[in-house]
PDB file of C-alpha atoms and ligand atoms in Angstrom:
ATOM      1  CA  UNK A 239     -15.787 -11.844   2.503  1.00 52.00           C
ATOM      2  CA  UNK A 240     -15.624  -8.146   2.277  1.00 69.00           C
ATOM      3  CA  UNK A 241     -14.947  -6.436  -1.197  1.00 88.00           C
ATOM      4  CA  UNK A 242     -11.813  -5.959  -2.909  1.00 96.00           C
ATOM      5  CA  UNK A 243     -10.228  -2.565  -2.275  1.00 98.00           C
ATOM      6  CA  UNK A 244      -8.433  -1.391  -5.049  1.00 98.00           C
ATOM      7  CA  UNK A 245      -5.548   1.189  -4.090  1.00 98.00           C
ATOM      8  CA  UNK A 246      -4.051   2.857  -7.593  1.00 98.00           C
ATOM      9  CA  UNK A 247      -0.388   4.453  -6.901  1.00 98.00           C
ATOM     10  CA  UNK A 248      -0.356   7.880  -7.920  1.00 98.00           C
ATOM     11  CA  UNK A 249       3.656   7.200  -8.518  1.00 98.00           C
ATOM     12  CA  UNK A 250       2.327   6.537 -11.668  1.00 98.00           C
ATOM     13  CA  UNK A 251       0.147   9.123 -12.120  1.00 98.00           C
ATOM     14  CA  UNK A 252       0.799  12.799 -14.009  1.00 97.00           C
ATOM     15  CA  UNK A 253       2.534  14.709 -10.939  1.00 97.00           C
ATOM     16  CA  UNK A 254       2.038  18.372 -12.717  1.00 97.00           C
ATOM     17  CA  UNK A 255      -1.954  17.868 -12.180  1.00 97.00           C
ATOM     18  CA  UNK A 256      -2.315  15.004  -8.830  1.00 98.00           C
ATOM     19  CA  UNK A 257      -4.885  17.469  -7.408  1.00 98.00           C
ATOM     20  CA  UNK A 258      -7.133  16.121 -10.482  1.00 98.00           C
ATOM     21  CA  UNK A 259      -6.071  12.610 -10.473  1.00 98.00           C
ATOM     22  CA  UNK A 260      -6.853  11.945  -7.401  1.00 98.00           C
ATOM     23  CA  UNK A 261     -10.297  13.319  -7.653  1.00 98.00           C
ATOM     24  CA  UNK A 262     -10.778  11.677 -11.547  1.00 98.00           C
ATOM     25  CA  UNK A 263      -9.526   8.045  -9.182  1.00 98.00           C
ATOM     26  CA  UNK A 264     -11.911   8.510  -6.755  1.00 98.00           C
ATOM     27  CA  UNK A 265     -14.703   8.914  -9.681  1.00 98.00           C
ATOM     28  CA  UNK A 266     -13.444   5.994 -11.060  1.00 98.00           C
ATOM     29  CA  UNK A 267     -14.283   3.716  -8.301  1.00 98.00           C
ATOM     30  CA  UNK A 268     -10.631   3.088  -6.256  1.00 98.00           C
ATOM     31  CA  UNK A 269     -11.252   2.871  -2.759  1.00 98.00           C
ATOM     32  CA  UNK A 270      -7.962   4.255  -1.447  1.00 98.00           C
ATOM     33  CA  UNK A 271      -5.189   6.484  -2.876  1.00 99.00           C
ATOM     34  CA  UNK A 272      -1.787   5.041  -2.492  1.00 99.00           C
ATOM     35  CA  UNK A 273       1.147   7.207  -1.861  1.00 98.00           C
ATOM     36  CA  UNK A 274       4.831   6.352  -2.324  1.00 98.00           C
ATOM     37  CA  UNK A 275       7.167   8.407  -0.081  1.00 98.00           C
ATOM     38  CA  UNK A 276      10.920   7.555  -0.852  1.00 98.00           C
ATOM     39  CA  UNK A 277      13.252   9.011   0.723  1.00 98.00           C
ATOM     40  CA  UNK A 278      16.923   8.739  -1.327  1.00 98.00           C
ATOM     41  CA  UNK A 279      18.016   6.567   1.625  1.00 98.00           C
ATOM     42  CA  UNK A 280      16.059   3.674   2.378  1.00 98.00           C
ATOM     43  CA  UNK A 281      15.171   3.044  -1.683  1.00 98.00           C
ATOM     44  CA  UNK A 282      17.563   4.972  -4.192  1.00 97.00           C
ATOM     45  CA  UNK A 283      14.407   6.775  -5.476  1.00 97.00           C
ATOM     46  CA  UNK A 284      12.940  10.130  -4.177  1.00 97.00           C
ATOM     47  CA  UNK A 285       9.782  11.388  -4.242  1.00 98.00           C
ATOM     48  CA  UNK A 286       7.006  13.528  -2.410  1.00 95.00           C
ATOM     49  CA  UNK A 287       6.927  14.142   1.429  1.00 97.00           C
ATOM     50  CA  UNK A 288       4.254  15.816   3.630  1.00 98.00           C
ATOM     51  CA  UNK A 289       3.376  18.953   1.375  1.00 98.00           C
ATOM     52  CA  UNK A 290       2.425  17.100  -1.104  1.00 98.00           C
ATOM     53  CA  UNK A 291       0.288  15.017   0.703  1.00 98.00           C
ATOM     54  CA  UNK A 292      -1.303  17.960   2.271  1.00 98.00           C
ATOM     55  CA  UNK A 293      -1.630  19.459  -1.216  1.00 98.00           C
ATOM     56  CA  UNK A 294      -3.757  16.100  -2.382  1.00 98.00           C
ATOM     57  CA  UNK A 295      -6.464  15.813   0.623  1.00 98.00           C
ATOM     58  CA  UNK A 296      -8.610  18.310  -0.073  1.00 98.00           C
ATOM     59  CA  UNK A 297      -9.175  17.066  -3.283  1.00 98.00           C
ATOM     60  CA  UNK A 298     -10.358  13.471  -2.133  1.00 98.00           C
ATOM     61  CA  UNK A 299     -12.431  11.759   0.260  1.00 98.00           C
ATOM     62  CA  UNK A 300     -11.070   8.371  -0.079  1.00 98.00           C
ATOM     63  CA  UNK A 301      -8.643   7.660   2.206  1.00 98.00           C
ATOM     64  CA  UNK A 302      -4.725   8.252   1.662  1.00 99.00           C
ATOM     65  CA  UNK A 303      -3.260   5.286   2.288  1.00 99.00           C
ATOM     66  CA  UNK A 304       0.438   6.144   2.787  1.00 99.00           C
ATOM     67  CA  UNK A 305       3.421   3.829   1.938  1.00 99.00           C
ATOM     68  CA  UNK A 306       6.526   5.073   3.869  1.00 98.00           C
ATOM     69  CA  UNK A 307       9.976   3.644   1.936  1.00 98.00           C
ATOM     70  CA  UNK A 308      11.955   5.780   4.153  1.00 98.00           C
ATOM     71  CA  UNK A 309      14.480   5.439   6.606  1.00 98.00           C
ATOM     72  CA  UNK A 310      13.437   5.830  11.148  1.00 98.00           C
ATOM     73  CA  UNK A 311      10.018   6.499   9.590  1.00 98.00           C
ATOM     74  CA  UNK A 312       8.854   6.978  12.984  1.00 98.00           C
ATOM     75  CA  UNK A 313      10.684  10.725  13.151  1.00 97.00           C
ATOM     76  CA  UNK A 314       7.799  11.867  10.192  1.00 98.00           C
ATOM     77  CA  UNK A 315       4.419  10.125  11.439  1.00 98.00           C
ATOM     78  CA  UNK A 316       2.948  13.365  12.775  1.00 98.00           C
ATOM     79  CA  UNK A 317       4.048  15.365   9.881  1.00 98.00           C
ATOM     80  CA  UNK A 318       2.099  12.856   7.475  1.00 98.00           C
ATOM     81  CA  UNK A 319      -1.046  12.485  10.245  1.00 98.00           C
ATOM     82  CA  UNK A 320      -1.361  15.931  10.174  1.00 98.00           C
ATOM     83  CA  UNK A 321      -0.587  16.568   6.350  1.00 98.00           C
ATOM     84  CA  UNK A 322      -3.762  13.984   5.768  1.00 98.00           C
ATOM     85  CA  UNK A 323      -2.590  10.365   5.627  1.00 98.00           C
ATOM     86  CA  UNK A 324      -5.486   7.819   7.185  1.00 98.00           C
ATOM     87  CA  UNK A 325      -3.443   5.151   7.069  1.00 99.00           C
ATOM     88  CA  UNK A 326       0.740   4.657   7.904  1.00 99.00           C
ATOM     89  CA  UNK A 327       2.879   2.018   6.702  1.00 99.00           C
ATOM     90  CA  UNK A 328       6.475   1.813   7.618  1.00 98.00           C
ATOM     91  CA  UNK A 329       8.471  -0.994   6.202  1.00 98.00           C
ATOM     92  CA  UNK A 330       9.425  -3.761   8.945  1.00 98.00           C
ATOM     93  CA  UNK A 331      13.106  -3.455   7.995  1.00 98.00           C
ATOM     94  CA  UNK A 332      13.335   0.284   8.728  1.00 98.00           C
ATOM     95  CA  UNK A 333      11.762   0.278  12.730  1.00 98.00           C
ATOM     96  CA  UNK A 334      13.614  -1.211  15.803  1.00 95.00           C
ATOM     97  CA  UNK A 335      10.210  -2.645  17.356  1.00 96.00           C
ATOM     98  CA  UNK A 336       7.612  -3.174  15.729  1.00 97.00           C
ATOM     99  CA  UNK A 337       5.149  -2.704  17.879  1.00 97.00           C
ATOM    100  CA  UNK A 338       6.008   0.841  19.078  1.00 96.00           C
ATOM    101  CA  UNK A 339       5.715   1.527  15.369  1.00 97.00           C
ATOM    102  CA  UNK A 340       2.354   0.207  15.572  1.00 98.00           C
ATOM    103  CA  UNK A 341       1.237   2.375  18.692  1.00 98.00           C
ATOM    104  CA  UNK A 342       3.146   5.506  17.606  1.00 97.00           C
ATOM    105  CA  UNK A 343       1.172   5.406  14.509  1.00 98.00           C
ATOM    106  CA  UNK A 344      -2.305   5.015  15.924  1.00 98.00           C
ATOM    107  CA  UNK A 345      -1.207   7.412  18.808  1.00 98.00           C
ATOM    108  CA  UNK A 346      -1.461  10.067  15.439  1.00 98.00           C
ATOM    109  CA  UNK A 347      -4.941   8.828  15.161  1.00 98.00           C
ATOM    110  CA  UNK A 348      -4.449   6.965  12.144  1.00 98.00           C
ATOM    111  CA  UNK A 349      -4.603   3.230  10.628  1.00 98.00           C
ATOM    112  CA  UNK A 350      -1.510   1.494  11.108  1.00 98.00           C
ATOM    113  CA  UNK A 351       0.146  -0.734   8.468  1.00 98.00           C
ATOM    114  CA  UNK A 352       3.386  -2.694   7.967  1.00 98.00           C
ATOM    115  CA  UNK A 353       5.418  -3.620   4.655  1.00 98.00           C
ATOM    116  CA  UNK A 354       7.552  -6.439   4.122  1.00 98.00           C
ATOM    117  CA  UNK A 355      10.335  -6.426   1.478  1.00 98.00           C
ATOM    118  CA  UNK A 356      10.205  -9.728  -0.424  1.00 98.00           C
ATOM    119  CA  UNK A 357      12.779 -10.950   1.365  1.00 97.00           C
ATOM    120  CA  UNK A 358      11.644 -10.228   4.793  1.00 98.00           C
ATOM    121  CA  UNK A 359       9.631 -13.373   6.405  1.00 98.00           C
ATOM    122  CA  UNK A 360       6.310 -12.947   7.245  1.00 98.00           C
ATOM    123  CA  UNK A 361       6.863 -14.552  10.515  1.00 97.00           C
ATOM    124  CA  UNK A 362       7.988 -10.839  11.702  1.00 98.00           C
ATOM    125  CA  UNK A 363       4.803  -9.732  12.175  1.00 98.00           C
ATOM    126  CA  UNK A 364       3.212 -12.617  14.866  1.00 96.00           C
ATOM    127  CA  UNK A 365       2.357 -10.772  17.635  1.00 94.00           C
ATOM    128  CA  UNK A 366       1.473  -7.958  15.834  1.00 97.00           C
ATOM    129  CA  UNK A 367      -1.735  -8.325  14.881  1.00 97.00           C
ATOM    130  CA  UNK A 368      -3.637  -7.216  17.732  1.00 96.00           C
ATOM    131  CA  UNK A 369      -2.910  -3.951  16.560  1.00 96.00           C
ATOM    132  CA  UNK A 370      -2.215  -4.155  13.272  1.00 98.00           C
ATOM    133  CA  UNK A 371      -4.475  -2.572  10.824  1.00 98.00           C
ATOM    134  CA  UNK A 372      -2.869  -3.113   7.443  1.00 98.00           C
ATOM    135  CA  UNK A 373      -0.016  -5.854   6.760  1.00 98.00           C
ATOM    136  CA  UNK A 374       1.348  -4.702   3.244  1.00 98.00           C
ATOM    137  CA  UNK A 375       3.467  -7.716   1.183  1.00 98.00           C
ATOM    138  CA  UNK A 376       5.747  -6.075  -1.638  1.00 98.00           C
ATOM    139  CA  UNK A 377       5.436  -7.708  -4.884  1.00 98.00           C
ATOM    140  CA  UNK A 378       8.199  -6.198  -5.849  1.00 98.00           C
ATOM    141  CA  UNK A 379      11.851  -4.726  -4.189  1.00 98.00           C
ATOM    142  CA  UNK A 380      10.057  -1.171  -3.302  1.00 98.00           C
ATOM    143  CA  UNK A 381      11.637   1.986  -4.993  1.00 97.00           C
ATOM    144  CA  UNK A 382      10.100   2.276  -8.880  1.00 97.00           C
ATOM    145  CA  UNK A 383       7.087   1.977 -10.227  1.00 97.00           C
ATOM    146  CA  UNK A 384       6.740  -0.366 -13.181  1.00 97.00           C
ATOM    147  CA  UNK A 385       8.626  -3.598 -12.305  1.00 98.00           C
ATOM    148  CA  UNK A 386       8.280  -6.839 -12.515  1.00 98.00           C
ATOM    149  CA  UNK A 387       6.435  -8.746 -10.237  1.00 98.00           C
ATOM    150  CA  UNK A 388       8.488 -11.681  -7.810  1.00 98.00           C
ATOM    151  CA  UNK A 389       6.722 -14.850  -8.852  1.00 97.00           C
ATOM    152  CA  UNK A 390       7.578 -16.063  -5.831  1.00 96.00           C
ATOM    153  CA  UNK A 391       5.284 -13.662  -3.361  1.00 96.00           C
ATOM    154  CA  UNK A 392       2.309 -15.487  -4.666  1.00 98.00           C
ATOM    155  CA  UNK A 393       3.431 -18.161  -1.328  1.00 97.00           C
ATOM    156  CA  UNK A 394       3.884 -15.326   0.583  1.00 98.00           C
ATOM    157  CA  UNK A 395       0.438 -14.261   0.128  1.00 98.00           C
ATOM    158  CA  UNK A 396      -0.831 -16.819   1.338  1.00 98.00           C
ATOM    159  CA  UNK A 397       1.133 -17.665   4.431  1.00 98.00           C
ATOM    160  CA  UNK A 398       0.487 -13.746   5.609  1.00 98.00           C
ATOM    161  CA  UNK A 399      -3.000 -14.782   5.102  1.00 98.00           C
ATOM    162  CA  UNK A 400      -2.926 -17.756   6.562  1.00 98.00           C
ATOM    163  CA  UNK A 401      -1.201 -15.531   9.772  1.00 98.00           C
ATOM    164  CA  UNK A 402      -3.743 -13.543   9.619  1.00 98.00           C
ATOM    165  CA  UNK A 403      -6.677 -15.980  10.111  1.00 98.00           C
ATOM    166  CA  UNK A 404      -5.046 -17.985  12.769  1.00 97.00           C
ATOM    167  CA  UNK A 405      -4.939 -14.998  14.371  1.00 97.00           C
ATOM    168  CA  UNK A 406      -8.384 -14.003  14.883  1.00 97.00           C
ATOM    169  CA  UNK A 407      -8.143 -10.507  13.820  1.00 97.00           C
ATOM    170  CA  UNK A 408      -9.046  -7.999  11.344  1.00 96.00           C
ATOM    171  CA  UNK A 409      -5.812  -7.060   9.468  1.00 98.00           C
ATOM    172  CA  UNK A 410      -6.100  -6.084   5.777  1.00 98.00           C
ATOM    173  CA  UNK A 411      -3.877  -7.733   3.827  1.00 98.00           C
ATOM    174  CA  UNK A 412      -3.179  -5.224   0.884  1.00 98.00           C
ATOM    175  CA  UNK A 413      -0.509  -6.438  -2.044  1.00 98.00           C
ATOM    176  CA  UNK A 414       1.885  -4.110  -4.025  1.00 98.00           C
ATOM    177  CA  UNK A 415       4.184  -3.867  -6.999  1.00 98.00           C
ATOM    178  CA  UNK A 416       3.922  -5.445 -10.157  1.00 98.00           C
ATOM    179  CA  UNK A 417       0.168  -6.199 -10.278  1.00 98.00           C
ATOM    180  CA  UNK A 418      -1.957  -5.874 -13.118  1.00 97.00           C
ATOM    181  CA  UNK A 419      -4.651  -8.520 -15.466  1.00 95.00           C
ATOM    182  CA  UNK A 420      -2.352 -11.282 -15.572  1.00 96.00           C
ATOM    183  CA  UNK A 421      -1.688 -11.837 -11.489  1.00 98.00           C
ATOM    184  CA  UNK A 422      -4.492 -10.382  -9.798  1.00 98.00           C
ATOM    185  CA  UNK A 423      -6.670 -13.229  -9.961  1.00 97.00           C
ATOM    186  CA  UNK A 424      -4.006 -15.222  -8.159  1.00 98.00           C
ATOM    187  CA  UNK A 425      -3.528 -12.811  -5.482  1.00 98.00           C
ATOM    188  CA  UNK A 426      -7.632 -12.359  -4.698  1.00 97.00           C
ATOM    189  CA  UNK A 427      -7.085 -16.394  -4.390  1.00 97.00           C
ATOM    190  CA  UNK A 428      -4.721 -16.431  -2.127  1.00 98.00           C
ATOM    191  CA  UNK A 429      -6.563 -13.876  -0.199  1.00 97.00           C
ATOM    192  CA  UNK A 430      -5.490 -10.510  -1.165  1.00 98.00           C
ATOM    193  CA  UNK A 431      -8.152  -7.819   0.265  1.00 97.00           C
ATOM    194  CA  UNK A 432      -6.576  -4.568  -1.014  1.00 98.00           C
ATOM    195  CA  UNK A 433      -4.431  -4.358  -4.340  1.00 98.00           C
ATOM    196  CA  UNK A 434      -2.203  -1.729  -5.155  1.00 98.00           C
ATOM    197  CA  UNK A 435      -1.697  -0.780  -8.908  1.00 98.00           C
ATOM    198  CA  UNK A 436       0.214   2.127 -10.772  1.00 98.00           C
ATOM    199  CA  UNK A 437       1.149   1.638 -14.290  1.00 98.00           C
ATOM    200  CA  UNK A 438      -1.715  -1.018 -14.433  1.00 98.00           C
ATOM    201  CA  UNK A 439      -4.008   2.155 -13.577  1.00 98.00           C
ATOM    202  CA  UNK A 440      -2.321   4.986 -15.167  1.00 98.00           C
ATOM    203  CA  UNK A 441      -0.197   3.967 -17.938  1.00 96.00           C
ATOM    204  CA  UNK A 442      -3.017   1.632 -19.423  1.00 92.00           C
ATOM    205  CA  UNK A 443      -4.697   2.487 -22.240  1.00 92.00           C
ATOM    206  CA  UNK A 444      -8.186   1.983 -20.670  1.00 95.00           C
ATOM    207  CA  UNK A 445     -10.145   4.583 -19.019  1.00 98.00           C
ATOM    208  CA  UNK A 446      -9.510   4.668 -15.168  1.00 98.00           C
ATOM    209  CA  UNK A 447     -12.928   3.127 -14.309  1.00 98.00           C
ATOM    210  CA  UNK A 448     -11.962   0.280 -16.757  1.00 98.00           C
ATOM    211  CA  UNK A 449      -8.846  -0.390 -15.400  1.00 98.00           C
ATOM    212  CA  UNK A 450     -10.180  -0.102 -11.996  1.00 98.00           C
ATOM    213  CA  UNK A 451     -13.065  -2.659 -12.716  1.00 97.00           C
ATOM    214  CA  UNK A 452     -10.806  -5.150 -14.022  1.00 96.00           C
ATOM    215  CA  UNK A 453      -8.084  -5.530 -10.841  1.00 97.00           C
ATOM    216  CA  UNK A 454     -11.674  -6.091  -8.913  1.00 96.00           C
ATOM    217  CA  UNK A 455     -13.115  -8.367 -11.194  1.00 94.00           C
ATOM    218  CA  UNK A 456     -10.630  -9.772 -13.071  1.00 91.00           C
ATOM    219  CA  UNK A 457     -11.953 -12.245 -15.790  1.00 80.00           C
TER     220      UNK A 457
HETATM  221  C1  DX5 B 709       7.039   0.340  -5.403  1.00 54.70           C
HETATM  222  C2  DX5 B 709       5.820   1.051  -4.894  1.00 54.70           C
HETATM  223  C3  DX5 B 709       4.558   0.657  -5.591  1.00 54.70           C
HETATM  224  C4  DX5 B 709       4.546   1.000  -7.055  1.00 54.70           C
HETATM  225  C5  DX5 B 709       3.486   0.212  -7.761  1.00 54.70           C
HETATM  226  O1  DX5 B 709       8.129   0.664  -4.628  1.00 54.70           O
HETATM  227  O2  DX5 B 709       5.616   0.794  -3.526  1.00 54.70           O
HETATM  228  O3  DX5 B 709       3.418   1.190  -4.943  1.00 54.70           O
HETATM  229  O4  DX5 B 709       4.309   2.356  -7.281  1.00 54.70           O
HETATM  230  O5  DX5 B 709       3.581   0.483  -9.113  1.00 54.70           O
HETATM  231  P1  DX5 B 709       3.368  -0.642 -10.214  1.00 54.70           P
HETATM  232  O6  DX5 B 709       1.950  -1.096 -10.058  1.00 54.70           O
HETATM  233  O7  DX5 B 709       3.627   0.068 -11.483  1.00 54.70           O
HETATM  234  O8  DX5 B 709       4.335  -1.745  -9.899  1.00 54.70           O
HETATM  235 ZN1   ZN B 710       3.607   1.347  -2.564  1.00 54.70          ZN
END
């Protein structure tokens, strides 16, 4: 099995100095940086677009692995290829077909990934995995940072992994919202390959390469 990627959300994170944070998170060991783009319409919340994103990359070399909670996402996938995003996710509930999604995004040059909200099956994605690079599975409803995560995605875990083997191909299958000490271990069970993690990262009390160490090897 490859190694755990650990993906800290910078929605967390001190926005007055992200230039720094992400450079401190890549020191610390994280293996992506996750960004939250909300858009007031498809989640309640709002929060950074494009610039920002541009404003972060040349600060990093870790990939930006960006987490679209916006409404006909498709309309901005240049805008964040070109800003600096390596990898895409648009939420399965927000796209018409899934699969032009899927090309649209690589057609940017970038990885391609898919969220589900907890409610949405993962049964949506069969016949997506050919091109599928990243299939993300919300712990949470998206939209805030700091909530608490849905017992019941723990099954859900494990029947996107489960999709994923049967299928043959290489699809990441990265977890997000809620995750900290307590759950982790769970999730890496039931097959988790990238976690995502903000307040567990940056409202902890630990040092970043502490917290970091722990999601990978929790105890
Ligand atoms: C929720 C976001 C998550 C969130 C994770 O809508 O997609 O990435 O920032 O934050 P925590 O780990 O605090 O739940
Ligand atoms: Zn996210």
């Amino acid at each position: 099995m490859s190694r755990i990627k650990i993906a800290p959300s910078i929605l967390a994170a001190d926005f007055s100095r992200l230039g720094q944070v992400v450079k401190e998170t890549e020191e610390a060991g994280a293996d992506y940086i996750h960004i939250d783009v909300m858009d007031g319409h498809f989640v309640p919340n709002f929060t950074i677009g494009p610039p920002v994103v541009a404003a972060i990359k040349p600060h990093t070399s870790i990939p930006l692995d960006v987490h679209l909670m916006i409404s006909e996402p498709l309309r901005l996938i240049s805008e964040f290829a070109a800003a600096g995003a390596d990898i895409i996710t648009v939420h399965a509930e927000a796209v018409q077909d899934l699969k032009s999604a899927i090309k649209e995004i690589k057609k940017n040059g970038v990885r391609s990934g898919v969220a589900l909200h907890p409610e949405t099956p993962v049964a949506v994605l069969e016949g997506t995995m050919e091109e599928l690079d990243l299939a993300l599975c919300m712990t949470v409803n998206p939209g805030y940072g700091g909530q608490t995560f849905i017992p019941s995605s723990m099954d859900k875990v494990r029947e996107l992994r489960e999709l994923i083997n049967r299928s043959g191909f290489n699809v990441e299958l990265e977890v997000d919202g809620g995750i900290n000490d307590s759950n982790v271990s769970e999730l890496l069970l039931n097959g988790a390959d990238v976690i995502v993690a903000g307040s567990a990262v940056y409202g902890a009390k630990k040092s970043l390469s502490e917290c970091i160490e722990r999601l990978r090897n929790p105890e």
